[in-house]
Coordinates of C-alpha atoms (C1' of nucleotides) in Angstrom, one line a residue:
Chain I
M1 CA 58.7 33.9 -8.6
A2 CA 58.8 34.7 -12.3
Y3 CA 55.4 35.2 -13.7
L4 CA 56.0 32.8 -16.6
D5 CA 58.5 30.6 -15.5
R6 CA 58.2 28.7 -18.6
Q7 CA 59.0 31.4 -20.5
T8 CA 61.8 32.7 -19.2
A9 CA 64.0 29.2 -18.7
T10 CA 63.4 28.8 -22.5
H11 CA 66.3 30.1 -23.7
G12 CA 69.8 28.9 -22.3
D13 CA 73.0 28.4 -23.1
G14 CA 75.2 28.2 -20.5
L15 CA 75.3 31.8 -19.3
S16 CA 71.3 32.8 -17.7
E17 CA 70.0 35.2 -19.3
S18 CA 69.3 37.2 -16.8
A19 CA 73.0 37.3 -16.4
R20 CA 73.5 38.5 -19.3
S21 CA 70.9 40.9 -19.8
E22 CA 72.5 42.2 -16.7
R23 CA 76.2 42.7 -18.3
A24 CA 74.3 44.6 -21.2
W25 CA 72.5 46.7 -19.2
S26 CA 75.0 47.9 -17.1
E27 CA 76.7 50.3 -18.8
F28 CA 73.9 51.6 -19.7
T29 CA 72.0 52.2 -16.4
A30 CA 75.6 53.6 -15.1
S31 CA 75.2 56.5 -17.9
N32 CA 71.6 57.2 -16.9
R33 CA 70.4 56.9 -20.4
V34 CA 68.3 54.0 -18.4
K35 CA 64.5 55.3 -17.1
R36 CA 63.4 53.0 -14.6
L37 CA 59.0 53.0 -14.3
A38 CA 56.7 51.4 -12.0
L39 CA 53.4 50.9 -13.0
T40 CA 50.2 49.0 -11.1
E41 CA 48.1 46.8 -12.7
H42 CA 46.0 47.8 -16.0
E43 CA 47.8 50.5 -16.6
A44 CA 49.0 51.0 -20.5
V45 CA 52.8 51.4 -21.6
F46 CA 51.6 52.5 -25.0
F47 CA 49.4 52.5 -27.9
E48 CA 49.5 50.5 -31.1
G49 CA 50.7 53.3 -33.7
D50 CA 52.4 55.6 -31.1
R51 CA 55.5 56.2 -32.3
A52 CA 58.3 53.7 -30.7
E53 CA 60.7 55.8 -29.4
R54 CA 62.1 53.4 -26.3
L55 CA 62.0 49.9 -25.9
F56 CA 61.5 48.4 -22.5
E57 CA 62.7 45.8 -20.1
I58 CA 60.4 43.5 -17.9
T59 CA 62.2 43.7 -14.1
D60 CA 59.3 42.7 -12.6
G61 CA 55.4 41.5 -12.9
A62 CA 54.1 40.6 -15.9
V63 CA 52.6 43.1 -19.7
M64 CA 50.3 42.0 -22.3
L65 CA 50.9 42.9 -25.8
Y66 CA 47.6 43.5 -27.6
K67 CA 45.9 44.2 -31.0
L68 CA 42.7 45.5 -32.4
L69 CA 40.2 45.0 -35.1
P70 CA 38.4 48.1 -36.1
D71 CA 35.4 46.5 -35.1
G72 CA 36.5 45.7 -31.6
R73 CA 37.9 42.3 -31.4
R74 CA 41.0 42.2 -29.7
Q75 CA 43.6 39.5 -29.5
V76 CA 46.0 39.4 -26.9
V77 CA 49.2 38.8 -29.0
E78 CA 51.9 37.8 -26.1
I79 CA 52.0 37.8 -22.6
L80 CA 55.6 39.1 -21.6
G81 CA 57.4 38.2 -17.5
E82 CA 60.5 39.2 -16.2
G83 CA 63.3 39.1 -18.0
S84 CA 61.6 40.2 -21.8
L85 CA 61.9 42.4 -24.0
F86 CA 59.0 44.7 -25.8
G87 CA 58.7 47.9 -28.0
L88 CA 61.7 47.2 -30.4
Q89 CA 59.9 47.6 -33.4
A90 CA 61.1 46.9 -37.2
S91 CA 59.4 49.8 -38.4
D92 CA 58.8 53.5 -36.7
L93 CA 55.6 52.7 -35.3
Y94 CA 54.5 50.1 -32.0
D95 CA 52.2 47.8 -34.1
C96 CA 50.8 46.8 -31.1
S97 CA 49.3 47.8 -27.7
A98 CA 51.2 47.1 -24.2
E99 CA 49.1 47.1 -20.5
T100 CA 50.3 45.8 -17.5
L101 CA 48.8 42.9 -15.7
T102 CA 50.2 42.8 -12.4
P103 CA 52.7 45.7 -11.3
V104 CA 55.7 46.1 -13.1
R105 CA 58.8 47.6 -12.3
L106 CA 60.5 48.6 -16.1
R107 CA 63.6 49.7 -17.9
A108 CA 63.5 51.7 -20.5
I109 CA 65.7 53.0 -22.7
D110 CA 65.7 55.6 -26.1
R111 CA 66.0 53.6 -28.8
H112 CA 68.4 55.9 -30.3
D113 CA 70.7 54.7 -27.7
L114 CA 70.6 51.0 -28.1
E115 CA 73.1 51.6 -31.4
A116 CA 75.2 52.6 -29.3
I117 CA 76.0 49.9 -27.4
P118 CA 76.1 46.5 -29.7
D119 CA 76.5 44.3 -26.3
L120 CA 72.8 44.8 -26.0
L121 CA 72.5 43.0 -29.4
G122 CA 73.3 40.0 -28.7
H123 CA 71.1 39.5 -25.7
I124 CA 67.8 41.4 -27.2
N125 CA 68.4 38.6 -30.2
Q126 CA 68.2 35.6 -27.7
C127 CA 64.9 37.3 -26.3
L128 CA 63.1 37.5 -30.0
L129 CA 64.4 34.3 -30.5
G130 CA 62.3 33.4 -27.2
Q131 CA 59.3 35.2 -28.1
L132 CA 59.0 34.1 -31.9
Q133 CA 59.9 30.5 -31.1
T134 CA 56.9 31.3 -28.2
M135 CA 54.6 32.7 -30.9
H136 CA 55.2 29.6 -32.9
D137 CA 53.4 27.6 -30.3
H138 CA 50.7 29.8 -29.6
A139 CA 50.0 29.8 -33.4
V140 CA 49.3 26.5 -33.1
L141 CA 47.0 27.0 -30.1
L142 CA 45.2 29.2 -31.8
G143 CA 44.8 27.6 -35.6
R144 CA 45.0 23.8 -34.2
K145 CA 43.5 23.3 -30.5
S146 CA 39.7 22.8 -29.1
A147 CA 38.7 25.1 -26.5
F148 CA 39.6 22.5 -23.9
E149 CA 43.4 22.6 -25.2
R150 CA 43.4 26.3 -25.0
V151 CA 42.8 26.1 -21.5
T152 CA 44.9 23.8 -20.2
S153 CA 47.5 24.6 -22.6
F154 CA 47.2 27.9 -20.9
L155 CA 47.1 27.0 -17.8
M156 CA 50.3 24.8 -17.9
R157 CA 52.6 27.1 -19.0
F158 CA 52.2 28.0 -15.5
V159 CA 54.2 25.4 -14.4
P160 CA 57.7 24.9 -15.1
K161 CA 59.8 22.1 -15.9
R162 CA 56.7 20.4 -16.4
G163 CA 54.7 19.6 -20.2
E164 CA 58.1 20.2 -21.6
V165 CA 60.2 17.7 -23.8
G166 CA 61.9 15.9 -21.0
C167 CA 58.7 16.3 -18.3
A168 CA 60.1 14.5 -15.1
G169 CA 56.2 13.7 -14.6
P170 CA 55.2 13.9 -11.1
A171 CA 57.0 13.6 -7.4
K172 CA 56.7 9.9 -6.7
D173 CA 56.1 10.9 -3.0
G174 CA 52.6 13.8 -2.7
P175 CA 49.6 14.9 -4.7
D176 CA 50.4 16.0 -8.1
E177 CA 49.5 19.7 -7.6
K178 CA 50.4 23.7 -7.7
V179 CA 48.9 27.1 -7.3
V180 CA 48.6 29.4 -10.0
V181 CA 47.9 33.4 -10.0
L182 CA 46.3 34.0 -13.1
A183 CA 46.3 37.7 -13.0
M184 CA 44.4 37.7 -15.6
T185 CA 40.3 38.4 -15.8
R186 CA 38.4 35.8 -17.9
Q187 CA 38.3 38.5 -20.8
E188 CA 41.6 38.9 -20.8
I189 CA 42.0 34.8 -21.0
A190 CA 39.8 34.7 -23.3
D191 CA 41.5 37.4 -26.1
Y192 CA 44.5 35.3 -25.6
L193 CA 42.8 32.3 -26.5
G194 CA 40.9 33.3 -29.1
L195 CA 38.0 32.4 -27.6
T196 CA 35.1 33.9 -25.4
I197 CA 34.5 34.6 -22.0
E198 CA 31.7 32.4 -21.8
T199 CA 33.6 29.3 -23.4
V200 CA 36.7 29.9 -21.2
S201 CA 34.7 29.9 -18.0
R202 CA 32.7 26.7 -19.1
V203 CA 36.3 24.6 -19.3
F204 CA 37.6 26.1 -16.5
S205 CA 33.9 24.6 -14.4
D206 CA 34.2 21.3 -16.3
L207 CA 38.0 20.8 -14.8
R208 CA 36.7 21.4 -11.9
R209 CA 33.9 19.1 -12.2
R210 CA 36.8 16.8 -13.5
G211 CA 38.6 17.1 -10.1
L212 CA 41.4 18.3 -12.5
I213 CA 41.7 21.8 -10.7
A214 CA 39.7 23.5 -7.7
A215 CA 38.7 27.6 -7.6
E216 CA 41.0 29.3 -4.9
K217 CA 39.8 33.0 -6.2
H218 CA 39.0 33.9 -9.3
D219 CA 42.4 34.6 -10.7
R220 CA 43.9 31.7 -8.6
V221 CA 43.9 28.6 -9.0
R222 CA 45.1 24.9 -7.8
I223 CA 45.6 22.6 -10.2
L224 CA 45.3 19.1 -8.3
D225 CA 46.7 16.8 -11.4
I226 CA 49.1 18.6 -13.3
C227 CA 49.5 15.0 -15.3
G228 CA 46.3 14.8 -16.1
L229 CA 45.6 18.2 -17.1
C230 CA 49.1 17.8 -19.7
K231 CA 47.6 15.1 -21.1
L232 CA 44.6 17.2 -22.5
T233 CA 46.6 20.1 -24.2
G234 CA 47.1 17.6 -27.3
T235 CA 50.9 18.1 -27.2
H236 CA 52.1 15.1 -25.6
Chain B
M1 CA 60.1 39.2 -58.2
A2 CA 59.7 38.4 -54.5
Y3 CA 57.3 35.9 -53.7
L4 CA 55.8 38.3 -50.8
D5 CA 56.2 41.6 -51.9
R6 CA 54.6 42.3 -48.3
Q7 CA 56.8 40.5 -46.0
T8 CA 60.1 41.5 -47.5
A9 CA 58.9 45.4 -47.7
T10 CA 57.9 46.0 -43.7
H11 CA 60.9 47.0 -42.7
G12 CA 62.8 49.6 -44.3
D13 CA 65.0 52.2 -42.0
G14 CA 66.7 54.4 -45.0
L15 CA 69.6 51.6 -46.2
S16 CA 67.2 48.9 -47.9
E17 CA 67.4 45.0 -45.9
S18 CA 68.7 43.6 -48.8
A19 CA 71.5 45.9 -49.2
R20 CA 72.5 46.0 -45.5
S21 CA 72.2 42.0 -45.8
E22 CA 74.5 42.1 -48.7
R23 CA 77.2 43.7 -47.2
A24 CA 76.8 41.5 -43.7
W25 CA 77.1 38.4 -45.7
S26 CA 79.7 40.0 -47.9
E27 CA 82.8 39.5 -46.1
F28 CA 81.3 36.0 -44.7
T29 CA 80.5 34.4 -48.7
A30 CA 84.0 35.4 -49.1
S31 CA 85.5 33.0 -46.1
N32 CA 83.7 30.3 -48.0
R33 CA 82.1 29.7 -44.5
V34 CA 78.6 30.1 -46.2
K35 CA 77.2 27.1 -48.2
R36 CA 74.7 27.7 -51.1
L37 CA 72.4 24.9 -51.8
A38 CA 69.6 24.7 -54.5
L39 CA 66.3 22.9 -53.9
T40 CA 63.1 22.4 -55.6
E41 CA 59.6 22.6 -54.6
H42 CA 58.5 20.5 -51.6
E43 CA 61.7 19.5 -50.4
A44 CA 62.0 19.2 -46.5
V45 CA 65.0 21.9 -44.9
F46 CA 65.0 20.1 -41.6
F47 CA 62.6 18.8 -39.6
E48 CA 61.2 20.0 -35.8
G49 CA 63.7 18.4 -33.5
D50 CA 66.8 18.5 -35.9
R51 CA 69.8 19.8 -34.3
A52 CA 70.0 22.9 -35.0
E53 CA 73.6 23.7 -36.4
R54 CA 72.6 25.8 -39.0
L55 CA 70.7 28.6 -40.1
F56 CA 69.8 29.9 -43.4
E57 CA 68.9 32.9 -45.8
I58 CA 66.7 32.7 -48.4
T59 CA 67.9 34.3 -52.1
D60 CA 64.9 33.3 -53.8
G61 CA 61.9 31.5 -53.9
A62 CA 59.8 30.6 -50.7
V63 CA 59.6 28.3 -47.7
M64 CA 56.8 27.7 -45.1
L65 CA 57.9 26.0 -41.2
Y66 CA 55.5 24.7 -39.3
K67 CA 54.6 22.2 -36.5
L68 CA 52.8 19.0 -35.7
L69 CA 51.0 17.9 -33.1
P70 CA 51.1 14.4 -32.6
D71 CA 47.5 13.2 -33.9
G72 CA 48.7 14.5 -36.8
R73 CA 47.6 18.3 -37.0
R74 CA 49.4 20.2 -38.7
Q75 CA 50.0 24.3 -38.7
V76 CA 52.1 26.0 -40.2
V77 CA 53.1 28.6 -38.5
E78 CA 55.4 31.0 -40.9
I79 CA 55.6 31.9 -44.9
L80 CA 59.3 33.2 -45.8
G81 CA 59.6 34.9 -48.9
E82 CA 63.5 36.0 -50.8
G83 CA 65.8 38.5 -47.4
S84 CA 64.1 35.9 -45.1
L85 CA 66.3 34.2 -42.1
F86 CA 65.2 31.1 -40.9
G87 CA 66.4 28.3 -38.4
L88 CA 68.2 30.5 -35.6
Q89 CA 67.1 29.3 -32.5
A90 CA 67.3 30.0 -29.2
S91 CA 67.7 26.5 -28.2
D92 CA 69.7 23.4 -29.9
L93 CA 66.8 22.2 -31.2
Y94 CA 64.4 23.5 -34.1
D95 CA 61.3 24.2 -32.8
C96 CA 59.7 23.7 -36.0
S97 CA 60.2 21.8 -39.6
A98 CA 60.7 24.0 -43.2
E99 CA 59.9 22.7 -46.1
T100 CA 60.1 24.7 -49.5
L101 CA 57.2 26.2 -51.3
T102 CA 58.8 26.8 -54.8
P103 CA 62.2 26.4 -55.8
V104 CA 64.8 27.9 -53.7
R105 CA 67.9 29.4 -53.3
L106 CA 69.4 29.2 -50.1
R107 CA 73.0 30.3 -48.3
A108 CA 73.2 28.7 -45.3
I109 CA 75.8 29.0 -42.7
D110 CA 76.8 27.2 -39.0
R111 CA 75.7 28.7 -36.0
H112 CA 79.0 28.7 -34.4
D113 CA 80.1 31.6 -37.4
L114 CA 77.7 33.4 -36.8
E115 CA 79.4 35.1 -33.3
A116 CA 82.5 35.7 -35.5
I117 CA 80.7 37.9 -37.8
P118 CA 79.1 40.7 -35.2
D119 CA 78.2 42.6 -38.1
L120 CA 75.3 39.8 -39.3
L121 CA 73.9 40.4 -36.0
G122 CA 71.8 44.1 -36.5
H123 CA 70.4 42.5 -39.7
I124 CA 69.2 39.4 -38.0
N125 CA 67.5 41.9 -35.6
Q126 CA 66.0 43.7 -38.3
C127 CA 64.8 40.2 -39.8
L128 CA 63.4 38.9 -36.4
L129 CA 61.9 41.6 -35.7
G130 CA 59.4 41.9 -38.8
Q131 CA 59.1 38.2 -38.1
L132 CA 58.0 38.8 -35.3
Q133 CA 55.6 41.5 -36.2
T134 CA 54.4 39.0 -38.5
M135 CA 53.4 36.8 -36.1
H136 CA 51.3 38.8 -34.4
D137 CA 49.6 39.8 -37.3
H138 CA 49.0 36.0 -38.0
A139 CA 47.8 35.7 -34.1
V140 CA 45.1 38.3 -34.8
L141 CA 43.8 36.3 -37.3
L142 CA 43.8 32.7 -35.9
G143 CA 42.6 34.2 -33.5
R144 CA 39.5 36.8 -34.3
K145 CA 38.8 36.0 -37.9
S146 CA 36.3 34.1 -40.1
A147 CA 36.9 32.0 -42.4
F148 CA 35.9 34.5 -44.4
E149 CA 38.3 36.9 -43.8
R150 CA 41.6 34.6 -43.4
V151 CA 41.1 34.0 -46.7
T152 CA 40.6 37.2 -47.9
S153 CA 43.2 38.3 -46.0
F154 CA 45.8 35.3 -47.1
L155 CA 44.9 37.3 -51.1
M156 CA 46.0 40.3 -49.7
R157 CA 49.4 39.8 -48.3
F158 CA 50.1 38.9 -52.1
V159 CA 49.2 42.0 -53.2
P160 CA 52.2 44.1 -52.3
K161 CA 51.3 48.2 -50.8
R162 CA 47.7 48.1 -50.8
G163 CA 45.9 47.2 -47.4
E164 CA 48.7 48.7 -45.5
V165 CA 48.5 52.1 -43.5
G166 CA 48.6 54.7 -46.5
C167 CA 46.9 52.8 -49.0
A168 CA 46.8 53.9 -52.3
G169 CA 43.7 53.0 -53.4
P170 CA 43.0 51.7 -56.8
A171 CA 44.9 53.6 -59.8
K172 CA 42.1 56.1 -61.2
D173 CA 42.0 54.7 -64.8
G174 CA 41.6 51.0 -65.8
P175 CA 40.3 48.0 -63.6
D176 CA 41.7 46.9 -60.0
E177 CA 43.1 43.8 -60.9
K178 CA 46.5 41.4 -59.9
V179 CA 47.3 38.1 -61.0
V180 CA 48.4 36.7 -57.8
V181 CA 50.2 32.8 -57.7
L182 CA 49.7 31.2 -54.3
A183 CA 52.1 29.1 -55.2
M184 CA 50.1 26.1 -52.2
T185 CA 48.0 23.8 -52.6
R186 CA 44.5 23.9 -50.6
Q187 CA 45.7 22.2 -47.7
E188 CA 48.8 24.4 -46.9
I189 CA 46.8 27.2 -47.4
A190 CA 44.0 25.8 -44.9
D191 CA 47.1 24.6 -42.5
Y192 CA 48.5 28.2 -42.5
L193 CA 45.1 29.5 -41.9
G194 CA 43.9 27.5 -39.3
L195 CA 41.0 25.8 -41.6
T196 CA 40.1 22.6 -42.8
I197 CA 40.6 22.3 -46.8
E198 CA 36.9 22.1 -48.0
T199 CA 36.7 25.8 -45.5
V200 CA 39.1 27.2 -47.9
S201 CA 37.3 25.4 -51.2
R202 CA 34.1 26.8 -50.1
V203 CA 35.6 30.6 -49.5
F204 CA 37.1 30.7 -53.1
S205 CA 34.4 29.6 -54.7
D206 CA 32.1 32.4 -53.0
L207 CA 34.8 35.0 -54.0
R208 CA 34.7 33.9 -57.5
R209 CA 30.4 33.6 -57.5
R210 CA 30.8 37.1 -56.2
G211 CA 33.2 38.4 -58.8
L212 CA 35.8 39.6 -56.8
I213 CA 38.4 36.9 -58.2
A214 CA 38.6 34.8 -60.9
A215 CA 40.9 31.3 -61.0
E216 CA 43.4 31.1 -63.4
K217 CA 45.0 27.9 -62.0
H218 CA 44.4 26.1 -58.6
D219 CA 47.5 28.0 -57.5
R220 CA 47.3 31.1 -59.4
V221 CA 43.9 33.6 -58.6
R222 CA 42.9 36.8 -60.3
I223 CA 42.3 39.2 -58.1
L224 CA 39.6 41.4 -60.1
D225 CA 38.3 44.0 -57.2
I226 CA 41.1 45.2 -54.9
C227 CA 39.7 47.4 -53.1
G228 CA 36.9 45.1 -52.9
L229 CA 39.0 42.0 -51.4
C230 CA 40.3 44.3 -48.9
K231 CA 37.5 45.3 -47.3
L232 CA 36.5 42.0 -46.4
T233 CA 39.7 41.3 -44.5
G234 CA 38.1 42.6 -41.1
T235 CA 41.5 44.8 -40.8
H236 CA 40.4 47.8 -42.8
Chain D
dC1 C1' 41.9 8.8 -73.3
dG2 C1' 41.8 7.5 -68.6
dC3 C1' 44.5 7.1 -64.4
dG4 C1' 45.9 9.5 -59.8
dA5 C1' 45.5 12.9 -57.3
dT6 C1' 43.6 17.5 -56.3
dT7 C1' 39.9 20.1 -55.6
dT8 C1' 34.8 21.5 -54.9
dT9 C1' 30.0 20.5 -53.7
dG10 C1' 26.9 18.8 -50.6
dA11 C1' 24.1 17.1 -46.8
dT12 C1' 24.8 16.4 -41.7
dA13 C1' 27.5 17.0 -37.4
dA14 C1' 29.8 19.4 -34.0
dT15 C1' 32.1 23.5 -31.9
dG16 C1' 31.8 28.1 -30.3
dT17 C1' 29.0 31.4 -30.0
dT18 C1' 25.4 35.1 -29.1
dC19 C1' 22.3 36.6 -26.0
dA20 C1' 20.1 36.4 -22.0
dA21 C1' 19.3 35.8 -17.0
dC22 C1' 21.4 34.7 -12.5
dA23 C1' 25.2 34.4 -8.7
dG24 C1' 29.3 35.7 -7.1
dT25 C1' 32.5 39.3 -4.9
dA26 C1' 34.3 43.6 -3.8
dG27 C1' 34.1 48.1 -2.7
dT28 C1' 30.5 52.3 -0.6
dG29 C1' 27.9 54.3 2.4
dG30 C1' 24.8 54.9 5.6
Chain O
dC1 C1' 27.6 45.4 10.1
dC2 C1' 24.7 45.6 6.6
dA3 C1' 22.6 46.9 2.5
dC4 C1' 23.2 49.2 -2.0
dT5 C1' 25.8 48.9 -6.3
dA6 C1' 28.2 47.9 -10.2
dC7 C1' 31.3 44.9 -12.0
dT8 C1' 32.7 39.9 -13.3
dG9 C1' 32.0 35.5 -13.7
dT10 C1' 28.5 31.4 -14.5
dT11 C1' 25.1 28.7 -16.6
dG12 C1' 21.4 27.8 -20.1
dA13 C1' 19.2 27.6 -24.3
dA14 C1' 19.1 28.7 -29.5
dC15 C1' 21.8 29.9 -32.8
dA16 C1' 26.0 30.2 -36.3
dT17 C1' 30.3 28.9 -38.5
dT18 C1' 32.9 25.2 -39.7
dA19 C1' 34.7 20.6 -39.1
dT20 C1' 33.5 16.4 -40.7
dC21 C1' 31.6 12.7 -43.9
dA22 C1' 30.7 11.6 -48.9
dA23 C1' 30.3 12.0 -53.7
dA24 C1' 31.2 14.3 -57.2
dA25 C1' 34.7 17.0 -60.7
dT26 C1' 38.2 18.7 -62.4
dC27 C1' 43.4 18.9 -63.4
dG28 C1' 48.1 17.2 -64.3
dC29 C1' 50.4 14.1 -67.2
dG30 C1' 51.7 9.7 -69.3

DNA sequence: CGCGATTTTGATAATGTTCAACAGTAGTGG
DNA sequence: CCACTACTGTTGAACATTATCAAAATCGCG
């Protein structure tokens, strides 16, 4: 199952993105200009400022992109799951660093080889549009949402088909639950949400006290009332 | 002169973007499937949720994209200048609203006509990459910067060639000045920076007291010490 | 000049941060 | 298996920054 169901589900126009991607990459894979690599969790893929010679597609797992300020403040700018592209730049240097969150399998391709395969362009476009739209939502979160809304919005990311435009609501029968694997430390979550670890921790505790979530492990949460959580995101 | 020099200057790989754009649009313009429109300031181009049937390129002027939360909170997610594209969506609805900041000239094209002109794809890609990179920087601003850093970063956006990687520094002779036209109300600036109008106003006043800027008009500022301002952005 | 709108300034309140202590968890080695 | 350690996460109290509310000042314009 994809790390971020929502992320990969957003773009859709008839043909599924993964199918489009496969078709686009196929001739490439054959030409063995595509390198495959496997990384464990919390491994760096590249650093901000490195020469951007390759771009990557996530075959499996999750990757975060982050930027650092000179005094050490960090902002995680994107969290990417299966099917997402990263490392493609407008300039010739990476504008942010990339690090795995989980064990990850990647396909890498030299940026110069890109021009040879115009087929990929459409797929890349679709990917970038999805990422841009996600960034818009994230800007709203960072610029206008409270700590509570940020954390609950973050949790709702992991619940596919809920909190979207035409949300079906909870199933009539049975509880409105889901177990969610965050695969991120408190520090990473805080840096993604523009908060401190303490604030993130406090919100989690509060949600637990209110009976909206239950802790399975530190990075594993059981959401007990998806609808209730959704109402706290500020989006609805 | 472009509204946002920085914005349009970022992407560059040999051929200038405006030249690439011209070439890409040329056959299109001829086919008169391109509609041109001119708008005055503070006119809506489209609203979030409208069917995304057309995309736009800014020939001249500036446009902002924003999103609203149901309780009325607003986040301006992008500010776009000459040469920028907007209105292209992954899904079939606009994910945010678009409004002009200045008088604007646009080229509009039906999204279905896009597929007919693969030439445009490369240009669109380059545009999207630039926008995504700008969003990364903006996420850092929203997630990790203080009110002071946000406002000073905002002002530095309008000073081309300064505050970049290889900043030349001030010219040896003469003052390190520049008059900047914001073309935005305090409310718009606040909504872009994730602050309130009062906080924005206070920071401006403080910068004035410190002798870093001088007010020409409300939306017109003379930066008196570009280097000094740059040091307050948190980026350097 | 005078009206309405925007901006600025001031006082107070709220939210989130910081700093510090404590608790839980996993990993290591006797 | 348990004690020890290091790390991550939690909780509390004081503090800082920014928001909120209210009022005054300024600007644009007829």
